[in-house]
C-alpha cells in the first residue's frame, strides 16, 4: 500500500501483474471449473508443490538439492505472488466481478 501511495512498484507487485498478464485467464478458468485454489499455481508451473503436502517451498528446495535434484528457483520465486493472485481472483469471483475486470491492469489492487 505504501508503494501504491507513493507511486512506486514493489517486486511482488510487478510479479503479480506479470502473472495476471500471462496466466490470468487460465487462473480464472481453473477457479470457475472449481479447481482446488491451493493447487492452481503448481498446475500452471509457478510452484514446485501442489498445496497438498505439509512442506514449504523452501524446505522442498533444500530436500531436492540434497538428493541432487534442483527445482526451478525462478518458478518458486513466483509462487507466493501466484498464490496472492489466486486468492484475490477467487475473492473477486465470489463478489461476482466479471472476468474482464479481473484481467484489466487498472482493476488490480497491486
Short mmCIF file of N, CA, C and O in Angstrom, two decimals:
data_model
loop_
_atom_site.label_atom_id
_atom_site.label_comp_id
_atom_site.label_asym_id
_atom_site.label_seq_id
_atom_site.Cartn_x
_atom_site.Cartn_y
_atom_site.Cartn_z
N UNK A 1 0.82 -1.19 0.00
CA UNK A 1 0.00 0.00 0.00
C UNK A 1 0.87 1.26 0.00
O UNK A 1 0.51 2.24 -0.62
N UNK A 2 1.98 1.20 0.70
CA UNK A 2 2.88 2.35 0.73
C UNK A 2 3.41 2.61 -0.67
O UNK A 2 3.43 3.75 -1.13
N UNK A 3 3.85 1.53 -1.35
CA UNK A 3 4.34 1.70 -2.72
C UNK A 3 3.27 2.34 -3.60
O UNK A 3 3.57 3.22 -4.41
N UNK A 4 2.03 1.89 -3.46
CA UNK A 4 0.94 2.45 -4.26
C UNK A 4 0.74 3.93 -3.95
O UNK A 4 0.56 4.75 -4.85
N UNK A 5 0.82 4.29 -2.67
CA UNK A 5 0.61 5.67 -2.25
C UNK A 5 1.67 6.62 -2.80
O UNK A 5 1.38 7.76 -3.13
N UNK A 6 2.90 6.12 -2.93
CA UNK A 6 3.97 6.99 -3.43
C UNK A 6 4.26 6.80 -4.92
O UNK A 6 5.17 7.39 -5.46
N UNK A 7 3.46 5.95 -5.55
CA UNK A 7 3.62 5.74 -6.99
C UNK A 7 4.75 4.80 -7.37
O UNK A 7 5.15 4.75 -8.52
N UNK A 8 5.25 4.04 -6.41
CA UNK A 8 6.32 3.08 -6.68
C UNK A 8 5.71 1.70 -6.92
O UNK A 8 4.57 1.45 -6.56
N UNK A 9 6.49 0.85 -7.50
CA UNK A 9 6.04 -0.51 -7.77
C UNK A 9 6.99 -1.48 -7.11
O UNK A 9 8.17 -1.52 -7.45
N UNK A 10 6.50 -2.27 -6.18
CA UNK A 10 7.33 -3.25 -5.49
C UNK A 10 7.55 -4.48 -6.34
O UNK A 10 6.87 -4.71 -7.34
N UNK A 11 8.51 -5.29 -5.93
CA UNK A 11 8.85 -6.51 -6.66
C UNK A 11 7.66 -7.45 -6.71
O UNK A 11 7.32 -7.98 -7.77
N UNK A 12 7.01 -7.67 -5.58
CA UNK A 12 5.86 -8.57 -5.54
C UNK A 12 4.74 -8.03 -6.43
O UNK A 12 4.11 -8.77 -7.16
N UNK A 13 4.52 -6.74 -6.40
CA UNK A 13 3.51 -6.13 -7.25
C UNK A 13 3.80 -6.39 -8.72
O UNK A 13 2.91 -6.75 -9.48
N UNK A 14 5.04 -6.24 -9.11
CA UNK A 14 5.42 -6.49 -10.50
C UNK A 14 5.24 -7.95 -10.85
O UNK A 14 4.79 -8.29 -11.95
N UNK A 15 5.58 -8.84 -9.93
CA UNK A 15 5.41 -10.27 -10.16
C UNK A 15 3.93 -10.62 -10.32
O UNK A 15 3.57 -11.38 -11.21
N UNK A 16 3.09 -10.05 -9.46
CA UNK A 16 1.65 -10.32 -9.55
C UNK A 16 1.08 -9.85 -10.88
O UNK A 16 0.31 -10.56 -11.52
N UNK A 17 1.48 -8.68 -11.29
CA UNK A 17 0.99 -8.15 -12.57
C UNK A 17 1.44 -9.04 -13.73
O UNK A 17 0.67 -9.31 -14.64
N UNK A 18 2.67 -9.49 -13.69
CA UNK A 18 3.18 -10.38 -14.74
C UNK A 18 2.39 -11.68 -14.77
O UNK A 18 2.07 -12.21 -15.84
N UNK A 19 2.06 -12.20 -13.60
CA UNK A 19 1.29 -13.45 -13.52
C UNK A 19 -0.10 -13.25 -14.09
O UNK A 19 -0.59 -14.06 -14.87
N UNK A 20 -0.75 -12.15 -13.72
CA UNK A 20 -2.10 -11.88 -14.22
C UNK A 20 -2.06 -11.71 -15.74
O UNK A 20 -2.92 -12.24 -16.45
N UNK A 21 -1.07 -11.00 -16.24
CA UNK A 21 -0.97 -10.79 -17.68
C UNK A 21 -0.77 -12.11 -18.43
O UNK A 21 -1.37 -12.34 -19.47
N UNK A 22 0.07 -12.99 -17.88
CA UNK A 22 0.39 -14.22 -18.59
C UNK A 22 -0.58 -15.36 -18.29
O UNK A 22 -0.91 -16.14 -19.19
N UNK A 23 -1.04 -15.47 -17.05
CA UNK A 23 -1.83 -16.63 -16.65
C UNK A 23 -3.23 -16.27 -16.15
O UNK A 23 -3.97 -17.15 -15.72
N UNK A 24 -3.60 -15.00 -16.20
CA UNK A 24 -4.87 -14.57 -15.63
C UNK A 24 -6.07 -15.35 -16.12
O UNK A 24 -6.88 -15.83 -15.31
N UNK A 25 -6.21 -15.50 -17.42
CA UNK A 25 -7.37 -16.21 -17.95
C UNK A 25 -7.36 -17.68 -17.55
O UNK A 25 -8.39 -18.24 -17.22
N UNK A 26 -6.18 -18.28 -17.52
CA UNK A 26 -6.07 -19.68 -17.10
C UNK A 26 -6.48 -19.84 -15.65
O UNK A 26 -7.22 -20.77 -15.30
N UNK A 27 -6.03 -18.92 -14.80
CA UNK A 27 -6.40 -18.97 -13.38
C UNK A 27 -7.90 -18.82 -13.22
O UNK A 27 -8.55 -19.57 -12.48
N UNK A 28 -8.49 -17.87 -13.93
CA UNK A 28 -9.94 -17.67 -13.88
C UNK A 28 -10.66 -18.94 -14.32
O UNK A 28 -11.60 -19.40 -13.65
N UNK A 29 -10.23 -19.51 -15.44
CA UNK A 29 -10.87 -20.73 -15.95
C UNK A 29 -10.80 -21.86 -14.93
O UNK A 29 -11.78 -22.58 -14.72
N UNK A 30 -9.65 -22.02 -14.29
CA UNK A 30 -9.49 -23.08 -13.28
C UNK A 30 -10.37 -22.82 -12.06
O UNK A 30 -10.98 -23.74 -11.52
N UNK A 31 -10.44 -21.56 -11.63
CA UNK A 31 -11.30 -21.24 -10.48
C UNK A 31 -12.77 -21.48 -10.81
O UNK A 31 -13.51 -22.03 -9.99
N UNK A 32 -13.18 -21.10 -12.00
CA UNK A 32 -14.58 -21.31 -12.41
C UNK A 32 -14.90 -22.80 -12.58
O UNK A 32 -16.04 -23.21 -12.41
N UNK A 33 -13.88 -23.59 -12.91
CA UNK A 33 -14.05 -25.03 -13.04
C UNK A 33 -13.97 -25.71 -11.67
O UNK A 33 -13.98 -26.93 -11.57
N UNK A 34 -13.87 -24.90 -10.63
CA UNK A 34 -13.81 -25.34 -9.24
C UNK A 34 -12.59 -26.19 -8.93
O UNK A 34 -12.64 -27.12 -8.13
N UNK A 35 -11.48 -25.85 -9.56
CA UNK A 35 -10.20 -26.49 -9.22
C UNK A 35 -9.81 -26.07 -7.81
O UNK A 35 -10.21 -24.99 -7.34
N UNK A 36 -9.02 -26.87 -7.15
CA UNK A 36 -8.55 -26.55 -5.82
C UNK A 36 -7.61 -25.34 -5.92
O UNK A 36 -6.56 -25.43 -6.56
N UNK A 37 -7.98 -24.19 -5.33
CA UNK A 37 -7.15 -22.98 -5.43
C UNK A 37 -5.72 -23.19 -4.96
O UNK A 37 -4.80 -22.57 -5.49
N UNK A 38 -5.50 -24.08 -4.00
CA UNK A 38 -4.15 -24.31 -3.47
C UNK A 38 -3.26 -25.06 -4.47
O UNK A 38 -2.06 -25.10 -4.30
N UNK A 39 -3.87 -25.65 -5.50
CA UNK A 39 -3.09 -26.42 -6.47
C UNK A 39 -2.93 -25.70 -7.81
O UNK A 39 -2.22 -26.16 -8.68
N UNK A 40 -3.57 -24.55 -7.97
CA UNK A 40 -3.55 -23.85 -9.26
C UNK A 40 -2.13 -23.41 -9.64
O UNK A 40 -1.71 -23.58 -10.78
N UNK A 41 -1.40 -22.84 -8.71
CA UNK A 41 -0.06 -22.32 -9.03
C UNK A 41 0.90 -23.43 -9.41
O UNK A 41 1.75 -23.24 -10.29
N UNK A 42 0.77 -24.60 -8.81
CA UNK A 42 1.62 -25.72 -9.23
C UNK A 42 1.14 -26.25 -10.57
O UNK A 42 1.95 -26.65 -11.40
N UNK A 43 -0.15 -26.21 -10.80
CA UNK A 43 -0.70 -26.69 -12.08
C UNK A 43 -0.17 -25.88 -13.26
O UNK A 43 0.12 -26.44 -14.32
N UNK A 44 -0.03 -24.57 -13.08
CA UNK A 44 0.47 -23.73 -14.17
C UNK A 44 1.99 -23.62 -14.16
O UNK A 44 2.56 -22.95 -15.00
N UNK A 45 2.65 -24.27 -13.20
CA UNK A 45 4.10 -24.35 -13.19
C UNK A 45 4.83 -23.28 -12.42
O UNK A 45 6.03 -23.10 -12.60
N UNK A 46 4.13 -22.55 -11.54
CA UNK A 46 4.79 -21.49 -10.79
C UNK A 46 5.14 -21.89 -9.35
O UNK A 46 5.76 -21.12 -8.65
N UNK A 47 4.73 -23.07 -8.94
CA UNK A 47 5.09 -23.58 -7.62
C UNK A 47 5.55 -25.03 -7.81
O UNK A 47 5.02 -25.75 -8.65
N UNK A 48 6.51 -25.44 -7.02
CA UNK A 48 7.02 -26.80 -7.13
C UNK A 48 6.22 -27.79 -6.29
O UNK A 48 6.42 -28.98 -6.38
N UNK A 49 5.33 -27.30 -5.45
CA UNK A 49 4.48 -28.19 -4.67
C UNK A 49 3.03 -27.86 -4.96
O UNK A 49 2.72 -26.80 -5.48
N UNK A 50 2.14 -28.78 -4.64
CA UNK A 50 0.75 -28.60 -5.03
C UNK A 50 -0.19 -28.21 -3.89
O UNK A 50 -1.39 -28.28 -4.03
N UNK A 51 0.34 -27.79 -2.77
CA UNK A 51 -0.51 -27.35 -1.67
C UNK A 51 -1.08 -28.48 -0.83
O UNK A 51 -1.69 -28.24 0.19
N UNK A 52 -0.89 -29.71 -1.27
CA UNK A 52 -1.46 -30.84 -0.53
C UNK A 52 -0.48 -31.44 0.46
O UNK A 52 -0.87 -32.17 1.35
N UNK A 53 0.80 -31.13 0.30
CA UNK A 53 1.82 -31.64 1.20
C UNK A 53 2.11 -30.62 2.27
O UNK A 53 1.95 -29.43 2.04
N UNK A 54 2.61 -31.07 3.40
CA UNK A 54 2.88 -30.18 4.51
C UNK A 54 4.27 -29.60 4.51
O UNK A 54 4.84 -29.38 5.56
N UNK A 55 4.86 -29.37 3.34
CA UNK A 55 6.20 -28.78 3.28
C UNK A 55 6.14 -27.47 2.54
O UNK A 55 5.35 -27.30 1.63
N UNK A 56 6.97 -26.57 2.96
CA UNK A 56 7.02 -25.29 2.26
C UNK A 56 7.95 -25.39 1.07
O UNK A 56 8.74 -26.33 0.96
N UNK A 57 7.89 -24.41 0.18
CA UNK A 57 8.74 -24.40 -1.00
C UNK A 57 10.21 -24.40 -0.59
O UNK A 57 11.02 -25.10 -1.17
N UNK A 58 10.55 -23.62 0.42
CA UNK A 58 11.94 -23.54 0.86
C UNK A 58 12.48 -24.87 1.33
O UNK A 58 13.59 -25.26 1.01
N UNK A 59 11.67 -25.61 2.07
CA UNK A 59 12.10 -26.93 2.54
C UNK A 59 12.24 -27.87 1.36
O UNK A 59 13.20 -28.62 1.27
N UNK A 60 11.31 -27.82 0.44
CA UNK A 60 11.36 -28.70 -0.72
C UNK A 60 12.63 -28.46 -1.53
O UNK A 60 13.26 -29.40 -1.99
N UNK A 61 13.02 -27.21 -1.69
CA UNK A 61 14.23 -26.90 -2.45
C UNK A 61 15.45 -27.51 -1.77
O UNK A 61 16.28 -28.11 -2.41
N UNK A 62 15.54 -27.42 -0.44
CA UNK A 62 16.67 -28.00 0.29
C UNK A 62 16.69 -29.50 0.10
O UNK A 62 17.73 -30.10 -0.19
N UNK A 63 15.55 -30.16 0.24
CA UNK A 63 15.48 -31.60 0.06
C UNK A 63 15.91 -31.97 -1.35
O UNK A 63 16.69 -32.88 -1.56
N UNK A 64 15.41 -31.25 -2.35
CA UNK A 64 15.76 -31.54 -3.74
C UNK A 64 17.26 -31.38 -3.97
O UNK A 64 17.87 -32.19 -4.66
N UNK A 65 17.86 -30.35 -3.40
CA UNK A 65 19.29 -30.11 -3.60
C UNK A 65 20.12 -31.19 -2.93
O UNK A 65 21.13 -31.62 -3.46
N UNK A 66 19.69 -31.68 -1.77
CA UNK A 66 20.46 -32.71 -1.09
C UNK A 66 20.40 -34.05 -1.81
O UNK A 66 21.29 -34.87 -1.69
N UNK A 67 19.34 -34.25 -2.60
CA UNK A 67 19.24 -35.50 -3.35
C UNK A 67 19.81 -35.37 -4.75
O UNK A 67 19.74 -36.29 -5.56
N UNK A 68 20.35 -34.19 -5.06
CA UNK A 68 20.95 -33.96 -6.36
C UNK A 68 19.97 -33.43 -7.39
O UNK A 68 20.33 -33.17 -8.52
N UNK A 69 18.72 -33.27 -7.01
CA UNK A 69 17.71 -32.73 -7.92
C UNK A 69 17.48 -31.27 -7.54
O UNK A 69 17.24 -30.96 -6.39
N UNK A 70 17.55 -30.38 -8.49
CA UNK A 70 17.36 -28.97 -8.23
C UNK A 70 16.06 -28.52 -8.88
O UNK A 70 15.86 -28.70 -10.08
N UNK A 71 15.15 -27.99 -8.06
CA UNK A 71 13.91 -27.47 -8.62
C UNK A 71 14.14 -26.06 -9.13
O UNK A 71 15.12 -25.42 -8.80
N UNK A 72 13.24 -25.59 -9.92
CA UNK A 72 13.39 -24.28 -10.55
C UNK A 72 13.20 -23.16 -9.55
O UNK A 72 12.11 -22.95 -9.05
N UNK A 73 14.27 -22.44 -9.26
CA UNK A 73 14.19 -21.33 -8.32
C UNK A 73 13.37 -20.19 -8.85
O UNK A 73 12.72 -19.47 -8.10
N UNK A 74 13.38 -19.99 -10.17
CA UNK A 74 12.59 -18.91 -10.77
C UNK A 74 11.12 -19.15 -10.54
O UNK A 74 10.38 -18.27 -10.13
N UNK A 75 10.68 -20.38 -10.78
CA UNK A 75 9.27 -20.70 -10.58
C UNK A 75 8.90 -20.54 -9.11
O UNK A 75 7.87 -19.97 -8.79
N UNK A 76 9.74 -21.06 -8.23
CA UNK A 76 9.43 -20.97 -6.81
C UNK A 76 9.43 -19.53 -6.32
O UNK A 76 8.71 -19.19 -5.40
N UNK A 77 10.22 -18.67 -6.94
CA UNK A 77 10.23 -17.27 -6.54
C UNK A 77 8.89 -16.60 -6.88
O UNK A 77 8.48 -15.66 -6.22
N UNK A 78 8.22 -17.09 -7.90
CA UNK A 78 6.93 -16.54 -8.31
C UNK A 78 5.77 -17.16 -7.54
O UNK A 78 4.65 -16.67 -7.61
N UNK A 79 6.02 -18.21 -6.81
CA UNK A 79 4.97 -18.94 -6.11
C UNK A 79 4.15 -18.07 -5.15
O UNK A 79 2.93 -18.06 -5.24
N UNK A 80 4.77 -17.32 -4.24
CA UNK A 80 3.96 -16.51 -3.32
C UNK A 80 3.10 -15.47 -4.06
O UNK A 80 1.95 -15.24 -3.69
N UNK A 81 3.65 -14.89 -5.11
CA UNK A 81 2.88 -13.90 -5.88
C UNK A 81 1.70 -14.59 -6.57
O UNK A 81 0.59 -14.05 -6.59
N UNK A 82 1.93 -15.76 -7.11
CA UNK A 82 0.84 -16.51 -7.76
C UNK A 82 -0.25 -16.84 -6.75
O UNK A 82 -1.44 -16.69 -7.04
N UNK A 83 0.14 -17.27 -5.57
CA UNK A 83 -0.85 -17.60 -4.54
C UNK A 83 -1.68 -16.38 -4.15
O UNK A 83 -2.89 -16.48 -3.92
N UNK A 84 -1.04 -15.21 -4.11
CA UNK A 84 -1.78 -13.97 -3.82
C UNK A 84 -2.76 -13.66 -4.93
O UNK A 84 -3.91 -13.26 -4.68
N UNK A 85 -2.34 -13.83 -6.18
CA UNK A 85 -3.21 -13.56 -7.32
C UNK A 85 -4.42 -14.50 -7.29
O UNK A 85 -5.55 -14.06 -7.48
N UNK A 86 -4.17 -15.78 -7.04
CA UNK A 86 -5.27 -16.75 -6.99
C UNK A 86 -6.26 -16.38 -5.89
O UNK A 86 -7.48 -16.38 -6.11
N UNK A 87 -5.76 -16.03 -4.71
CA UNK A 87 -6.65 -15.66 -3.61
C UNK A 87 -7.45 -14.42 -3.95
O UNK A 87 -8.67 -14.36 -3.68
N UNK A 88 -6.80 -13.41 -4.56
CA UNK A 88 -7.51 -12.18 -4.94
C UNK A 88 -8.58 -12.48 -5.99
O UNK A 88 -9.72 -12.02 -5.87
N UNK A 89 -8.22 -13.26 -7.01
CA UNK A 89 -9.19 -13.58 -8.06
C UNK A 89 -10.35 -14.39 -7.51
O UNK A 89 -11.50 -14.16 -7.87
N UNK A 90 -10.05 -15.33 -6.64
CA UNK A 90 -11.11 -16.14 -6.02
C UNK A 90 -12.08 -15.24 -5.26
O UNK A 90 -13.30 -15.39 -5.37
N UNK A 91 -11.56 -14.30 -4.52
CA UNK A 91 -12.38 -13.36 -3.77
C UNK A 91 -13.23 -12.50 -4.72
O UNK A 91 -14.42 -12.27 -4.47
N UNK A 92 -12.63 -12.02 -5.79
CA UNK A 92 -13.36 -11.19 -6.75
C UNK A 92 -14.47 -11.98 -7.45
O UNK A 92 -15.55 -11.45 -7.69
N UNK A 93 -14.20 -13.23 -7.77
CA UNK A 93 -15.23 -14.08 -8.39
C UNK A 93 -16.39 -14.28 -7.43
O UNK A 93 -17.56 -14.23 -7.84
N UNK A 94 -16.10 -14.48 -6.16
CA UNK A 94 -17.16 -14.64 -5.15
C UNK A 94 -18.01 -13.37 -5.06
O UNK A 94 -19.18 -13.43 -4.69
N UNK A 95 -17.42 -12.21 -5.37
CA UNK A 95 -18.15 -10.95 -5.35
C UNK A 95 -18.77 -10.63 -6.71
O UNK A 95 -19.17 -9.50 -6.96
N UNK A 96 -18.82 -11.63 -7.58
CA UNK A 96 -19.44 -11.53 -8.90
C UNK A 96 -18.80 -10.51 -9.83
O UNK A 96 -19.46 -9.92 -10.67
N UNK A 97 -17.50 -10.30 -9.70
CA UNK A 97 -16.79 -9.45 -10.65
C UNK A 97 -16.72 -10.16 -12.00
O UNK A 97 -16.61 -11.39 -12.05
N UNK A 98 -16.76 -9.41 -13.07
CA UNK A 98 -16.67 -10.02 -14.39
C UNK A 98 -15.23 -10.40 -14.68
O UNK A 98 -14.29 -9.83 -14.11
N UNK A 99 -15.06 -11.34 -15.59
CA UNK A 99 -13.72 -11.80 -15.95
C UNK A 99 -12.90 -10.67 -16.56
O UNK A 99 -11.70 -10.57 -16.32
N UNK A 100 -13.54 -9.81 -17.31
CA UNK A 100 -12.82 -8.70 -17.92
C UNK A 100 -12.19 -7.80 -16.87
O UNK A 100 -11.07 -7.33 -17.03
N UNK A 101 -12.90 -7.57 -15.79
CA UNK A 101 -12.38 -6.71 -14.71
C UNK A 101 -11.17 -7.36 -14.07
O UNK A 101 -10.20 -6.69 -13.72
N UNK A 102 -11.20 -8.66 -13.93
CA UNK A 102 -10.10 -9.37 -13.26
C UNK A 102 -8.79 -9.30 -14.03
O UNK A 102 -7.72 -9.36 -13.43
N UNK A 103 -8.86 -9.19 -15.33
CA UNK A 103 -7.61 -9.17 -16.11
C UNK A 103 -7.22 -7.79 -16.60
O UNK A 103 -6.22 -7.63 -17.28
N UNK A 104 -7.99 -6.77 -16.22
CA UNK A 104 -7.63 -5.38 -16.57
C UNK A 104 -6.65 -4.83 -15.54
O UNK A 104 -6.94 -4.82 -14.35
N UNK A 105 -5.48 -4.37 -15.96
CA UNK A 105 -4.49 -3.85 -15.01
C UNK A 105 -5.02 -2.73 -14.11
O UNK A 105 -4.62 -2.64 -12.97
N UNK A 106 -5.94 -1.93 -14.60
CA UNK A 106 -6.44 -0.83 -13.78
C UNK A 106 -7.28 -1.30 -12.60
O UNK A 106 -7.49 -0.54 -11.66
N UNK A 107 -7.76 -2.53 -12.62
CA UNK A 107 -8.59 -3.04 -11.53
C UNK A 107 -7.80 -3.73 -10.45
O UNK A 107 -8.32 -4.05 -9.39
N UNK A 108 -6.51 -3.99 -10.71
CA UNK A 108 -5.71 -4.73 -9.76
C UNK A 108 -5.35 -3.85 -8.56
O UNK A 108 -4.94 -2.71 -8.72
N UNK A 109 -5.43 -4.39 -7.35
CA UNK A 109 -5.07 -3.62 -6.16
C UNK A 109 -3.58 -3.59 -5.93
O UNK A 109 -3.11 -3.04 -4.96
N UNK A 110 -2.82 -4.17 -6.80
CA UNK A 110 -1.39 -4.35 -6.60
C UNK A 110 -0.59 -3.43 -7.49
O UNK A 110 -1.04 -2.94 -8.48
#
